[in-house]
The first five atom37 places (N, CA, C, CB, O) and aatype in JSON, in Angstrom:
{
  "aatype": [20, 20, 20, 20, 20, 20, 20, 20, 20, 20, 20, 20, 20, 20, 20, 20, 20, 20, 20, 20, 20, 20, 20, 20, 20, 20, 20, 20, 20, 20, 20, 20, 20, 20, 20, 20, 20, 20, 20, 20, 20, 20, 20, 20, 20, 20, 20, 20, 20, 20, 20, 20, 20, 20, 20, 20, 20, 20, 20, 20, 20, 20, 20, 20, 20, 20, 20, 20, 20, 20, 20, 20, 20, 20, 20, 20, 20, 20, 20, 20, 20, 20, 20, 20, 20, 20, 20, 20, 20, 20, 20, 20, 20, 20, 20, 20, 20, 20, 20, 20, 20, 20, 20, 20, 20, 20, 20, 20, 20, 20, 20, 20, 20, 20, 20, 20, 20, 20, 20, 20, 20, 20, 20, 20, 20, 20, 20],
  "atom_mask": [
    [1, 1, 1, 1, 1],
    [1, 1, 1, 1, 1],
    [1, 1, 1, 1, 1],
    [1, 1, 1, 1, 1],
    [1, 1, 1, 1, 1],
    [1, 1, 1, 1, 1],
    [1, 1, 1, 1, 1],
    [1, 1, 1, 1, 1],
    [1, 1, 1, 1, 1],
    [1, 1, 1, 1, 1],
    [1, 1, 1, 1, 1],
    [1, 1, 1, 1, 1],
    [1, 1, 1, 1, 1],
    [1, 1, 1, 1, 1],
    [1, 1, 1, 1, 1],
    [1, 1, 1, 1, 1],
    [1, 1, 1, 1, 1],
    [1, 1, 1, 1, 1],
    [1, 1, 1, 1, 1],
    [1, 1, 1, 1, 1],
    [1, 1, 1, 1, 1],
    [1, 1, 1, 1, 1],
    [1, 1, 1, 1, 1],
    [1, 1, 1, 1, 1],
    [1, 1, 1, 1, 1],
    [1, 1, 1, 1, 1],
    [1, 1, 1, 1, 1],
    [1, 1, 1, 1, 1],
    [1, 1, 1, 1, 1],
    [1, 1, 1, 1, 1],
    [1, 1, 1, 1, 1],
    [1, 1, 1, 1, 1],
    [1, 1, 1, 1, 1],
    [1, 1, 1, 1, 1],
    [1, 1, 1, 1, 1],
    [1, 1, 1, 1, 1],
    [1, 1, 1, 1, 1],
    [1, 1, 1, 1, 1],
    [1, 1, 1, 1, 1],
    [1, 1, 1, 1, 1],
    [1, 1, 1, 1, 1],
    [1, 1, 1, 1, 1],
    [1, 1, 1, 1, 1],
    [1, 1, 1, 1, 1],
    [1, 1, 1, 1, 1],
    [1, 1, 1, 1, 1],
    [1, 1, 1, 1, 1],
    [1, 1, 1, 1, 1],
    [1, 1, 1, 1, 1],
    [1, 1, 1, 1, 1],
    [1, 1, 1, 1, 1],
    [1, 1, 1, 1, 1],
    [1, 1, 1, 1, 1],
    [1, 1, 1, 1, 1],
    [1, 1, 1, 1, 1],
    [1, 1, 1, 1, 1],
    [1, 1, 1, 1, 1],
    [1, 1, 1, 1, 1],
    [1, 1, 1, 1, 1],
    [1, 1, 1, 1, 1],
    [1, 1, 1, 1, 1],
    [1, 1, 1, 1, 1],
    [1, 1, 1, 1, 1],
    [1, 1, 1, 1, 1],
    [1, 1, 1, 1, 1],
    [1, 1, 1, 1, 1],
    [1, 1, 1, 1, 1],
    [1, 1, 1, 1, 1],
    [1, 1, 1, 1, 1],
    [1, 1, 1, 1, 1],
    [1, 1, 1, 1, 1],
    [1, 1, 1, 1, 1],
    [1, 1, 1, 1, 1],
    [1, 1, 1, 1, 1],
    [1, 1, 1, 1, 1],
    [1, 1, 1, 1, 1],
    [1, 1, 1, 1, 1],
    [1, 1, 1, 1, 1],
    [1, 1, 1, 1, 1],
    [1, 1, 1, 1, 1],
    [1, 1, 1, 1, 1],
    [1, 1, 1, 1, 1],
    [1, 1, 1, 1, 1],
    [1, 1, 1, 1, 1],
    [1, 1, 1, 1, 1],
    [1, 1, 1, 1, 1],
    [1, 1, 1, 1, 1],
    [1, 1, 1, 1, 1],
    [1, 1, 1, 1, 1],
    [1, 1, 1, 1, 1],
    [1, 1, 1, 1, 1],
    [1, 1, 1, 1, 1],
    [1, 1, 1, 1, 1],
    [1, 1, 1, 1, 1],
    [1, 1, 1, 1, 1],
    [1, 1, 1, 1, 1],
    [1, 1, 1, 1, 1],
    [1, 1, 1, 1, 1],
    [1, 1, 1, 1, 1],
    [1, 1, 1, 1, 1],
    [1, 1, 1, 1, 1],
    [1, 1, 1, 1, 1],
    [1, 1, 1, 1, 1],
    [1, 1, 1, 1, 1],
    [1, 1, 1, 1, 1],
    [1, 1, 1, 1, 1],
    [1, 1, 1, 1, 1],
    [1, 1, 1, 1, 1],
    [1, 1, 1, 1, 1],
    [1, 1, 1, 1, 1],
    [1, 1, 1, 1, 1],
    [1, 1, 1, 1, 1],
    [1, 1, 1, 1, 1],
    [1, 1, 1, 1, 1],
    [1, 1, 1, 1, 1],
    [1, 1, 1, 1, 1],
    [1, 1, 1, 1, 1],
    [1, 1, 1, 1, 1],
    [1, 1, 1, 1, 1],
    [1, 1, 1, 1, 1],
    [1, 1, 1, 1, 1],
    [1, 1, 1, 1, 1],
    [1, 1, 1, 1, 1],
    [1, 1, 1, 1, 1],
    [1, 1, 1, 1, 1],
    [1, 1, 1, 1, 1],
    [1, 1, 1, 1, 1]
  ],
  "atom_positions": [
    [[67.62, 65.27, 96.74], [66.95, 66.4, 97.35], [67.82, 67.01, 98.45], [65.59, 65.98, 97.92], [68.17, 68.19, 98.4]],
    [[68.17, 66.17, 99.44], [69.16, 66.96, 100.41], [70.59, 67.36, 99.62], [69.55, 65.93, 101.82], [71.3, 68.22, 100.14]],
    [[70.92, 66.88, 98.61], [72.05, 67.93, 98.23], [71.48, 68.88, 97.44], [73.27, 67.37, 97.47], [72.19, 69.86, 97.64]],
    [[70.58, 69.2, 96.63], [70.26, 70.54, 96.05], [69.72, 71.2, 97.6], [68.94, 70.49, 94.59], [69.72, 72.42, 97.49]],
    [[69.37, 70.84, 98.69], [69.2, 71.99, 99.9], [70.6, 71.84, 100.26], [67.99, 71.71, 101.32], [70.92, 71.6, 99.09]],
    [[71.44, 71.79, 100.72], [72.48, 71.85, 101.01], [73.24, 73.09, 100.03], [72.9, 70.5, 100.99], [73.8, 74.05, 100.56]],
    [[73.17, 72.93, 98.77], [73.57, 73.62, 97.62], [72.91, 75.0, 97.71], [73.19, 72.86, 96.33], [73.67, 75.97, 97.7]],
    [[71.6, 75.19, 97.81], [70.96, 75.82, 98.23], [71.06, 77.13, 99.26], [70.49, 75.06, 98.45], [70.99, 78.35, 99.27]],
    [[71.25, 76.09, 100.02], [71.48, 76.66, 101.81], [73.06, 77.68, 101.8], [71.84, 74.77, 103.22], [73.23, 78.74, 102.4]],
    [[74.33, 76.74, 100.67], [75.34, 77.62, 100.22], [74.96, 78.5, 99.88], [76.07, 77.35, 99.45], [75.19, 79.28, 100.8]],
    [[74.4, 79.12, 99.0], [74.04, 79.68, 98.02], [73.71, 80.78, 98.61], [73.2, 79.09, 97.27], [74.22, 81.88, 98.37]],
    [[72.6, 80.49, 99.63], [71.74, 81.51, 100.24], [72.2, 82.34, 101.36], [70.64, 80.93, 100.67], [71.52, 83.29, 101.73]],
    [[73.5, 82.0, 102.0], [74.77, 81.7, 102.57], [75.1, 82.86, 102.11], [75.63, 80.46, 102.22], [74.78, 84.02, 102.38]],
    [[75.81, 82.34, 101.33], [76.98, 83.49, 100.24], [75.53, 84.99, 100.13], [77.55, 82.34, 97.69], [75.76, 85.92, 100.9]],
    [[74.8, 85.08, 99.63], [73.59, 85.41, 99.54], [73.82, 86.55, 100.51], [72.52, 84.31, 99.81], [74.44, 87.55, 100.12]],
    [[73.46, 86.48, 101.47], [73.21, 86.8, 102.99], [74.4, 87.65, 102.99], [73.19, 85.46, 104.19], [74.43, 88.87, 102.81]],
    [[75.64, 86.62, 103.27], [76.49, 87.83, 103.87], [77.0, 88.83, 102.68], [77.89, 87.2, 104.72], [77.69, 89.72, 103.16]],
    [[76.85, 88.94, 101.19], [77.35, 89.86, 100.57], [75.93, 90.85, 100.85], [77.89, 89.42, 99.01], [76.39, 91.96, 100.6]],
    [[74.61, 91.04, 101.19], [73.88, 91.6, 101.86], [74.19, 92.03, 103.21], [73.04, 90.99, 101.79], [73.53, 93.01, 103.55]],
    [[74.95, 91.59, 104.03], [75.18, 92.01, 105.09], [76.47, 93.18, 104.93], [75.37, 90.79, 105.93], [76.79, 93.89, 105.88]],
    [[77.1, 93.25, 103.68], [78.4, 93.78, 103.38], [77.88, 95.63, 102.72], [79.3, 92.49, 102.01], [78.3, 96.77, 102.93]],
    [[76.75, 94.99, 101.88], [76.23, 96.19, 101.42], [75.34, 97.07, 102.13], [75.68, 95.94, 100.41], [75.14, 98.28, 102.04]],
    [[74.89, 96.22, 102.82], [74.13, 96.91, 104.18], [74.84, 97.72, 104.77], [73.73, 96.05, 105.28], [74.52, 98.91, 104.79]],
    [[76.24, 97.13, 105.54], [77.26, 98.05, 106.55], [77.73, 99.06, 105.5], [78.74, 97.12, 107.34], [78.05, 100.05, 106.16]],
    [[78.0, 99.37, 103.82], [78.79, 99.9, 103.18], [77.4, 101.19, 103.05], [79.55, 98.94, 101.87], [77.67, 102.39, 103.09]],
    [[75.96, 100.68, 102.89], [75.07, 101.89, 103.04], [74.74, 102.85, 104.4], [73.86, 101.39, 102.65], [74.4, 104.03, 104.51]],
    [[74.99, 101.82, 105.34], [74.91, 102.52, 106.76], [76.21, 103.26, 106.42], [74.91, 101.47, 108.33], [75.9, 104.07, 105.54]],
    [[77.15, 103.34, 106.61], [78.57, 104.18, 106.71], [78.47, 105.29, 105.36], [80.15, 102.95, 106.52], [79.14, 106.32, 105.45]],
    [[77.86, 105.13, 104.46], [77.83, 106.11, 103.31], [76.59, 107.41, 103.78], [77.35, 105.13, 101.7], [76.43, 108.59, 103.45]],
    [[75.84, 106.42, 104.73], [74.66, 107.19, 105.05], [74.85, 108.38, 106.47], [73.47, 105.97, 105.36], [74.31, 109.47, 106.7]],
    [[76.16, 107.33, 107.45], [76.43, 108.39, 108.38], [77.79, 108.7, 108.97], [75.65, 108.18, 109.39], [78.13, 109.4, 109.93]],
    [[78.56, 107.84, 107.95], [80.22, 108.12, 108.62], [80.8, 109.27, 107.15], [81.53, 106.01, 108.78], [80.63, 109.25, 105.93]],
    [[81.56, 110.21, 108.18], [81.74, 111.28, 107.12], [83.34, 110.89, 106.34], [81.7, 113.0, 107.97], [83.56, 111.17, 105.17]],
    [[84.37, 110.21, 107.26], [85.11, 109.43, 107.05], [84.98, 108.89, 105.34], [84.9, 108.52, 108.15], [85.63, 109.26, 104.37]],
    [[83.87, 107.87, 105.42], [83.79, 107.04, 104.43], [83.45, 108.18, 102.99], [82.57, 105.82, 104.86], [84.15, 108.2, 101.98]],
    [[82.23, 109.08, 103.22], [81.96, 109.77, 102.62], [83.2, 110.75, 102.0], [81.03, 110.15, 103.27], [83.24, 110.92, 100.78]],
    [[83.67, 111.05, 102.42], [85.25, 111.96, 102.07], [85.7, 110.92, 101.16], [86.6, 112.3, 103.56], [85.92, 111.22, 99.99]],
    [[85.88, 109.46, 101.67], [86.83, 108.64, 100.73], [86.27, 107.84, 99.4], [87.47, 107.56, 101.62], [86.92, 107.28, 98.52]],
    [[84.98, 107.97, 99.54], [84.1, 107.82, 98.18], [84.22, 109.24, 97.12], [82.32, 107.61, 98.71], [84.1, 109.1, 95.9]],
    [[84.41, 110.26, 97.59], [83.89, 111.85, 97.06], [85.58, 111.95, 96.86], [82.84, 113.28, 98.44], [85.88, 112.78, 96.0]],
    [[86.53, 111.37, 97.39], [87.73, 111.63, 96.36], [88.12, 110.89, 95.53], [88.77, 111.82, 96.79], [89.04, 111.36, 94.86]],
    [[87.57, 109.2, 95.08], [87.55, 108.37, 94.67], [86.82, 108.65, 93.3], [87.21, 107.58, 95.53], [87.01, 108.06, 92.24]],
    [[85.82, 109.82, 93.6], [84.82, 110.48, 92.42], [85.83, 111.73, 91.93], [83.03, 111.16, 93.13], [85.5, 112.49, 91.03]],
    [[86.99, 111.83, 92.56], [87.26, 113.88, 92.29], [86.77, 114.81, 93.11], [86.56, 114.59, 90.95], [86.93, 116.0, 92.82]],
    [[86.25, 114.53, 93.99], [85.86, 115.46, 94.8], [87.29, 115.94, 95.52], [84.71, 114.89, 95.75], [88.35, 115.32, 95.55]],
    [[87.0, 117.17, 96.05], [88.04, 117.44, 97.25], [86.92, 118.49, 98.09], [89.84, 118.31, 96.67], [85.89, 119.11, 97.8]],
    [[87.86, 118.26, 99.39], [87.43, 119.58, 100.15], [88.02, 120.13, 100.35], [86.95, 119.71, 101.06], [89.22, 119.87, 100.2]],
    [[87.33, 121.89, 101.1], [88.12, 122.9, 100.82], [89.66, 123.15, 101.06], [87.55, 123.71, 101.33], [89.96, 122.09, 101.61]],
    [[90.53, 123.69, 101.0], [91.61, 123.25, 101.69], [92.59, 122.4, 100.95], [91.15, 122.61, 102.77], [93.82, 122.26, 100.91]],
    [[92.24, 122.22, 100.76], [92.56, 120.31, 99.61], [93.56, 120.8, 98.38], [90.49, 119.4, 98.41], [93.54, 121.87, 97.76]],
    [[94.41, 119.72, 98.24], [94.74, 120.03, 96.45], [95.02, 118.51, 96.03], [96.44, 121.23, 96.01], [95.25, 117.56, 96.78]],
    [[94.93, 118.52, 94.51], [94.65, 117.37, 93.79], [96.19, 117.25, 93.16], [93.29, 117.54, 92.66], [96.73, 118.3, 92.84]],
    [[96.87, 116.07, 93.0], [97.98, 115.93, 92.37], [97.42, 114.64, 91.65], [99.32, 115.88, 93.27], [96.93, 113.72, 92.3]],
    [[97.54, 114.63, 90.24], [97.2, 113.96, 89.1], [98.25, 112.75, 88.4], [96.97, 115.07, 88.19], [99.06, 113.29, 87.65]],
    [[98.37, 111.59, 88.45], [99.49, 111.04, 88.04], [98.89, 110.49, 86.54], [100.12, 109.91, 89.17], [97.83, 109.86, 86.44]],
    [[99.67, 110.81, 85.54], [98.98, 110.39, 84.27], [99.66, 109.52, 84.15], [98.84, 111.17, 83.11], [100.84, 109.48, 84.48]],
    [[98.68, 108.16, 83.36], [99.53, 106.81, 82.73], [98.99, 105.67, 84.08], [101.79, 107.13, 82.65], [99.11, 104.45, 83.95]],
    [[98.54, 106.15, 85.05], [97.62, 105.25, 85.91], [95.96, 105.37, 85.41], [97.8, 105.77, 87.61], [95.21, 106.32, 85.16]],
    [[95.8, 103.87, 85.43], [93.65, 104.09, 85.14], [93.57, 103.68, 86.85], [92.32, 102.28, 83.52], [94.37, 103.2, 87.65]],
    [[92.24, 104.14, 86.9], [90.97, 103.91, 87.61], [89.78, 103.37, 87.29], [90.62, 104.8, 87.95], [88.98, 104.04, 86.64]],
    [[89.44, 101.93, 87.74], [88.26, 102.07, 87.25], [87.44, 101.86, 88.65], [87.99, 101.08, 86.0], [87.59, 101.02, 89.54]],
    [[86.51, 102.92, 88.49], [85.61, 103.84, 89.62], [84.09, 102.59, 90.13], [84.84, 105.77, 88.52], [83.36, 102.55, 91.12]],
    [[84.19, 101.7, 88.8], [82.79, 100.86, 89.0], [83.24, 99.81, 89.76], [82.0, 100.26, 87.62], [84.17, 99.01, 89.62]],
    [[81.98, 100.06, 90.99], [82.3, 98.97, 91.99], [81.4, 98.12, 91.62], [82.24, 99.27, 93.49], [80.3, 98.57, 91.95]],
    [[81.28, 96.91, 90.98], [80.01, 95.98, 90.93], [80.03, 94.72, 91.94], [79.87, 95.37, 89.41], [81.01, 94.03, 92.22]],
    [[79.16, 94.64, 92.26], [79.07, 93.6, 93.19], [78.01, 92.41, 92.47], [78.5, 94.26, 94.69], [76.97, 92.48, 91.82]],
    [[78.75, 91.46, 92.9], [78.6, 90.15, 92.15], [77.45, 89.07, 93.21], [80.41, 89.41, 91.93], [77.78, 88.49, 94.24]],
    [[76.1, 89.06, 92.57], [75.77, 88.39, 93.29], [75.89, 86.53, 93.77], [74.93, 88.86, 93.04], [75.44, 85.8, 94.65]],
    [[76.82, 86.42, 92.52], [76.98, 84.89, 92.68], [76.46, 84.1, 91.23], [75.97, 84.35, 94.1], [75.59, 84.45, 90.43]],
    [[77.16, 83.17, 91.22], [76.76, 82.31, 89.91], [76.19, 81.05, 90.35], [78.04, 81.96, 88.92], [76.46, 80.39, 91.35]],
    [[75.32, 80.8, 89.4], [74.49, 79.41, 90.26], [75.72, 78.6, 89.24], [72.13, 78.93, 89.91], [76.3, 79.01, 88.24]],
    [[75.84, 77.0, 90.14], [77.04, 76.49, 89.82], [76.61, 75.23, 90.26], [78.32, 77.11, 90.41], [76.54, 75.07, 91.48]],
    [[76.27, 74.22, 89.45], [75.43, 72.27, 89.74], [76.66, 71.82, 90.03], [74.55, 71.04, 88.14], [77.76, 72.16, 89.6]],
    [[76.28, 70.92, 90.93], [77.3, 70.41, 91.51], [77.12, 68.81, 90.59], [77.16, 70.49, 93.35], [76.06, 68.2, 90.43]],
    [[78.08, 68.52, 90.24], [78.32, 67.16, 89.64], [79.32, 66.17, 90.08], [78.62, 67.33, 88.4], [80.5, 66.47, 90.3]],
    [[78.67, 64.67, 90.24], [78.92, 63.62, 90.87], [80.42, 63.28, 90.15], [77.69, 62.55, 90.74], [80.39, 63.21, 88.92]],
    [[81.67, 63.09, 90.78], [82.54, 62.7, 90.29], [82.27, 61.39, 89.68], [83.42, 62.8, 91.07], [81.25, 60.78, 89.99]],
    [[83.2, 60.87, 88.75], [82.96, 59.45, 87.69], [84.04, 59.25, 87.78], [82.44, 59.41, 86.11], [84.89, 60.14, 87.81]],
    [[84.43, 57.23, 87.9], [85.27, 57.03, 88.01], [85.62, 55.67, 87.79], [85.43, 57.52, 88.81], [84.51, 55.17, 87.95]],
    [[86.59, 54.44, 87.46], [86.16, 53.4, 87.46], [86.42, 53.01, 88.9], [86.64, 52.65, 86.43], [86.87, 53.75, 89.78]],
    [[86.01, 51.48, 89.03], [86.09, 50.84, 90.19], [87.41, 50.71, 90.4], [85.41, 49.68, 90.25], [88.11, 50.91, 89.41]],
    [[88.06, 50.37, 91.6], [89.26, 49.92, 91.97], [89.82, 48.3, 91.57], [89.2, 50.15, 93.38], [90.94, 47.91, 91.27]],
    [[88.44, 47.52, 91.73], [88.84, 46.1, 91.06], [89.16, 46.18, 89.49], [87.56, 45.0, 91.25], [90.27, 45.81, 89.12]],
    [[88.25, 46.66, 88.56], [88.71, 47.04, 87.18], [89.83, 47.67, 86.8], [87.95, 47.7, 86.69], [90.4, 47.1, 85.87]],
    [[90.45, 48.85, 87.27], [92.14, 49.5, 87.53], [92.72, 47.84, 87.41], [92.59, 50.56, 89.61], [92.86, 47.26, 86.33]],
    [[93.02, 47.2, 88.77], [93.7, 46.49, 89.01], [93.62, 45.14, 88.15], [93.58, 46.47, 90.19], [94.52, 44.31, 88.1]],
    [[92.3, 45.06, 87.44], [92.48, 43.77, 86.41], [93.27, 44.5, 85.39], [90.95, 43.01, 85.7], [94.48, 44.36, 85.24]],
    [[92.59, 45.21, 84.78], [93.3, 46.12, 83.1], [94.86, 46.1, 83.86], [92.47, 48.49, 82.56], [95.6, 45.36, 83.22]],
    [[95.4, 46.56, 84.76], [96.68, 46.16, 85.41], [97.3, 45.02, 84.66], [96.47, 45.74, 86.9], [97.99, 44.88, 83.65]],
    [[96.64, 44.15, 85.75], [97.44, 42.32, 85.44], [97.21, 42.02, 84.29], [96.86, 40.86, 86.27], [98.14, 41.26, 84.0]],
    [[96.28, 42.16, 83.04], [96.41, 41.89, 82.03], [97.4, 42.51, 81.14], [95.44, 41.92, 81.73], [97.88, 41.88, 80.19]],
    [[97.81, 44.02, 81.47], [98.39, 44.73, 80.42], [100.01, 44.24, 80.99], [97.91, 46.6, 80.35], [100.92, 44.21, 80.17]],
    [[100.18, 44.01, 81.89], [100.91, 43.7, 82.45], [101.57, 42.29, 81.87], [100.41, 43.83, 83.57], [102.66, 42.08, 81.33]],
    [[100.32, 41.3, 82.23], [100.56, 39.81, 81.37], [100.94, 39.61, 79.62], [99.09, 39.03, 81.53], [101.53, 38.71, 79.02]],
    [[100.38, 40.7, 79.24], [100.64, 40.78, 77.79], [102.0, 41.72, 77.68], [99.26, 41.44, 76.94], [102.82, 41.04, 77.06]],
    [[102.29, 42.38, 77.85], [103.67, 42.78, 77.78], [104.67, 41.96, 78.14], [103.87, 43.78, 78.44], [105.76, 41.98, 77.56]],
    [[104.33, 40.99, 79.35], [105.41, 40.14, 79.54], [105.6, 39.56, 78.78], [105.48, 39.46, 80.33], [106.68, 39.61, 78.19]],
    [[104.09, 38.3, 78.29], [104.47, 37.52, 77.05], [105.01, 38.28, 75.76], [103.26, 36.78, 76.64], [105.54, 37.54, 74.93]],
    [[104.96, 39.47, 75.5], [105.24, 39.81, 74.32], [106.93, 39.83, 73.99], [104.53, 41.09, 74.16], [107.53, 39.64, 72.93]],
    [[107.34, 40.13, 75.22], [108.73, 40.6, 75.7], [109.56, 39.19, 75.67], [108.69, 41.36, 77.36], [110.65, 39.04, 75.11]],
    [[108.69, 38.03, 76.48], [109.11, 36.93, 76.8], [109.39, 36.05, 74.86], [107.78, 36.25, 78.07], [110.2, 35.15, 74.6]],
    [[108.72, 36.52, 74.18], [108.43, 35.65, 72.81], [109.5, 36.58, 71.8], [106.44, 35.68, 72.19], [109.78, 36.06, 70.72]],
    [[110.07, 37.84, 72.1], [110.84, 38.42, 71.26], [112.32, 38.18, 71.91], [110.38, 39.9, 71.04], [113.34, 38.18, 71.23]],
    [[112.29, 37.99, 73.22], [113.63, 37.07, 73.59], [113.8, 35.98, 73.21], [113.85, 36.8, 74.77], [114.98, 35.88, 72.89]],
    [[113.21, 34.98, 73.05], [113.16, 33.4, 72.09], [113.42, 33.91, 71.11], [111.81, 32.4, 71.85], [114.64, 33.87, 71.0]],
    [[113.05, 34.32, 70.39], [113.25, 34.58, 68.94], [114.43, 34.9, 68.49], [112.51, 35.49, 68.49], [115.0, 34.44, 67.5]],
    [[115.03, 36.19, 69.66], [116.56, 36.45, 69.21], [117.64, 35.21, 69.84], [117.08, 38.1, 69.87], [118.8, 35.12, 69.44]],
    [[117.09, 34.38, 70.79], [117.63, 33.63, 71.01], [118.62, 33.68, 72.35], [118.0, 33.47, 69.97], [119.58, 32.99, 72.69]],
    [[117.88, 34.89, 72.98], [118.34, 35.26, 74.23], [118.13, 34.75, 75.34], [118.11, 36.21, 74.44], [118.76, 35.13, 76.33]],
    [[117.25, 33.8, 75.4], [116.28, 32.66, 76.32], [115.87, 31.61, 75.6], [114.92, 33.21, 76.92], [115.39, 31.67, 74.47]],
    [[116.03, 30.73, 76.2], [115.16, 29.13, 75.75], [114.46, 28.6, 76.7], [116.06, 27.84, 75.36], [114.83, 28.21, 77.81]],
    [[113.36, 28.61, 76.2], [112.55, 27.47, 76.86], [112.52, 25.48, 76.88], [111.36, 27.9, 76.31], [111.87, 24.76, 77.64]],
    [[113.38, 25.09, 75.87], [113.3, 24.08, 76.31], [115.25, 24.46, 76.72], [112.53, 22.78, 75.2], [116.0, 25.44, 76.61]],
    [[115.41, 22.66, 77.32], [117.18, 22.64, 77.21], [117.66, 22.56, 76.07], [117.91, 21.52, 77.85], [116.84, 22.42, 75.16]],
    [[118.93, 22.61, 75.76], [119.24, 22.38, 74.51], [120.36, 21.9, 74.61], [119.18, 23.35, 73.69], [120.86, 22.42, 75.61]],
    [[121.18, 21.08, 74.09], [121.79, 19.72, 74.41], [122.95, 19.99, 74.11], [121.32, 18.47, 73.75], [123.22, 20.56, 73.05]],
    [[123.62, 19.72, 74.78], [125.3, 20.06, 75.08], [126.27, 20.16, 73.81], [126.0, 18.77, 76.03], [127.25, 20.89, 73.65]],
    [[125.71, 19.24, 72.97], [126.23, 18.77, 71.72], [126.11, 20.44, 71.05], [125.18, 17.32, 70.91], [127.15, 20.81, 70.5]],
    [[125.26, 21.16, 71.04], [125.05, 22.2, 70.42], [126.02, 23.31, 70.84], [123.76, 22.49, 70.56], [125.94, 24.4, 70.27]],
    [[126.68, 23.15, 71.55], [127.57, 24.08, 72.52], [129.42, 23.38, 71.53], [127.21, 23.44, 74.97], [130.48, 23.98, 71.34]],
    [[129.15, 22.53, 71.3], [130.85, 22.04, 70.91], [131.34, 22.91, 69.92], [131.07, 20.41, 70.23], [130.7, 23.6, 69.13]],
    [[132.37, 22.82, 70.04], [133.11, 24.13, 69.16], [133.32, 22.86, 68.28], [134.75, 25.29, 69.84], [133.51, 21.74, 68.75]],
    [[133.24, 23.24, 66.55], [133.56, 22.85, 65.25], [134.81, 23.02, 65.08], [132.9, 23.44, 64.29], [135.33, 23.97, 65.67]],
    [[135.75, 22.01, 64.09], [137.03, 22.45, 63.6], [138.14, 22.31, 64.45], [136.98, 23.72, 63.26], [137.92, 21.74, 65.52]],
    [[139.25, 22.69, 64.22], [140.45, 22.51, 64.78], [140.71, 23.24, 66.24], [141.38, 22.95, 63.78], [140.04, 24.24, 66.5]],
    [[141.37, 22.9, 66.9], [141.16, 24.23, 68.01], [143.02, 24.76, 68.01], [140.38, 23.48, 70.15], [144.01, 24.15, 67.6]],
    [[142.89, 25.94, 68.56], [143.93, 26.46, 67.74], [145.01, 26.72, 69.05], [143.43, 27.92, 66.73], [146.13, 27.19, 68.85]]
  ]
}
């Protein structure tokens, strides 16, 4: 409940001041002549006096819409625990070693037991 008011309270927030925006943009349309001139050439208007220079190959687009906001749920991040990370770790970890450790035996790049001196003597004549 306190985060949908909180969410809310944003909302109503954002709300507010784009009301406070259209408010000041109707007061000034309603009595600044300023603004009024720069809306009425924005339409084609000119005043007297005035001349229009036309650049073709530029658009305009004249529609101002104002956006009142998108409602938008806020959702709880998901995640695993930090102890689970760190097991799946040491296991993937432990199994790669052994896997690594059992394809070095095999080629014969490591031994686990000793292996006896006798196996080391050179055969045959020595030259």
């Amino acid at each position: 409940m306190e985060e949908q008011r909180r969410i809310l309270s944003m909302h109503t927030a954002e709300i507010e001041k784009t009301n406070e925006e259209l408010n000041l943009e109707k007061v000034a349309l309603e009595k600044d002549m300023d603004v009024i001139a720069a809306y009425a050439r924005k339409l084609s208007y000119i005043n007297e006096g005035e001349k229009i220079v036309k650049i073709t190959g530029l658009s305009y687009s004249g529609d101002l819409l104002f956006d009142a906001g998108t409602v938008l749920k806020h959702t709880d991040v998901r995640y695993f625990p930090e102890w689970f990370c760190k097991t799946v770790g040491i296991v993937i970890f432990s199994l790669a070693y052994f896997v690594l450790l059992v394809i070095d035996e095999s080629r014969m790049l490591i031994s686990s037991h000793k292996r006896r001196s006798s196996e080391f003597r050179m055969q045959g004549q020595p030259v």
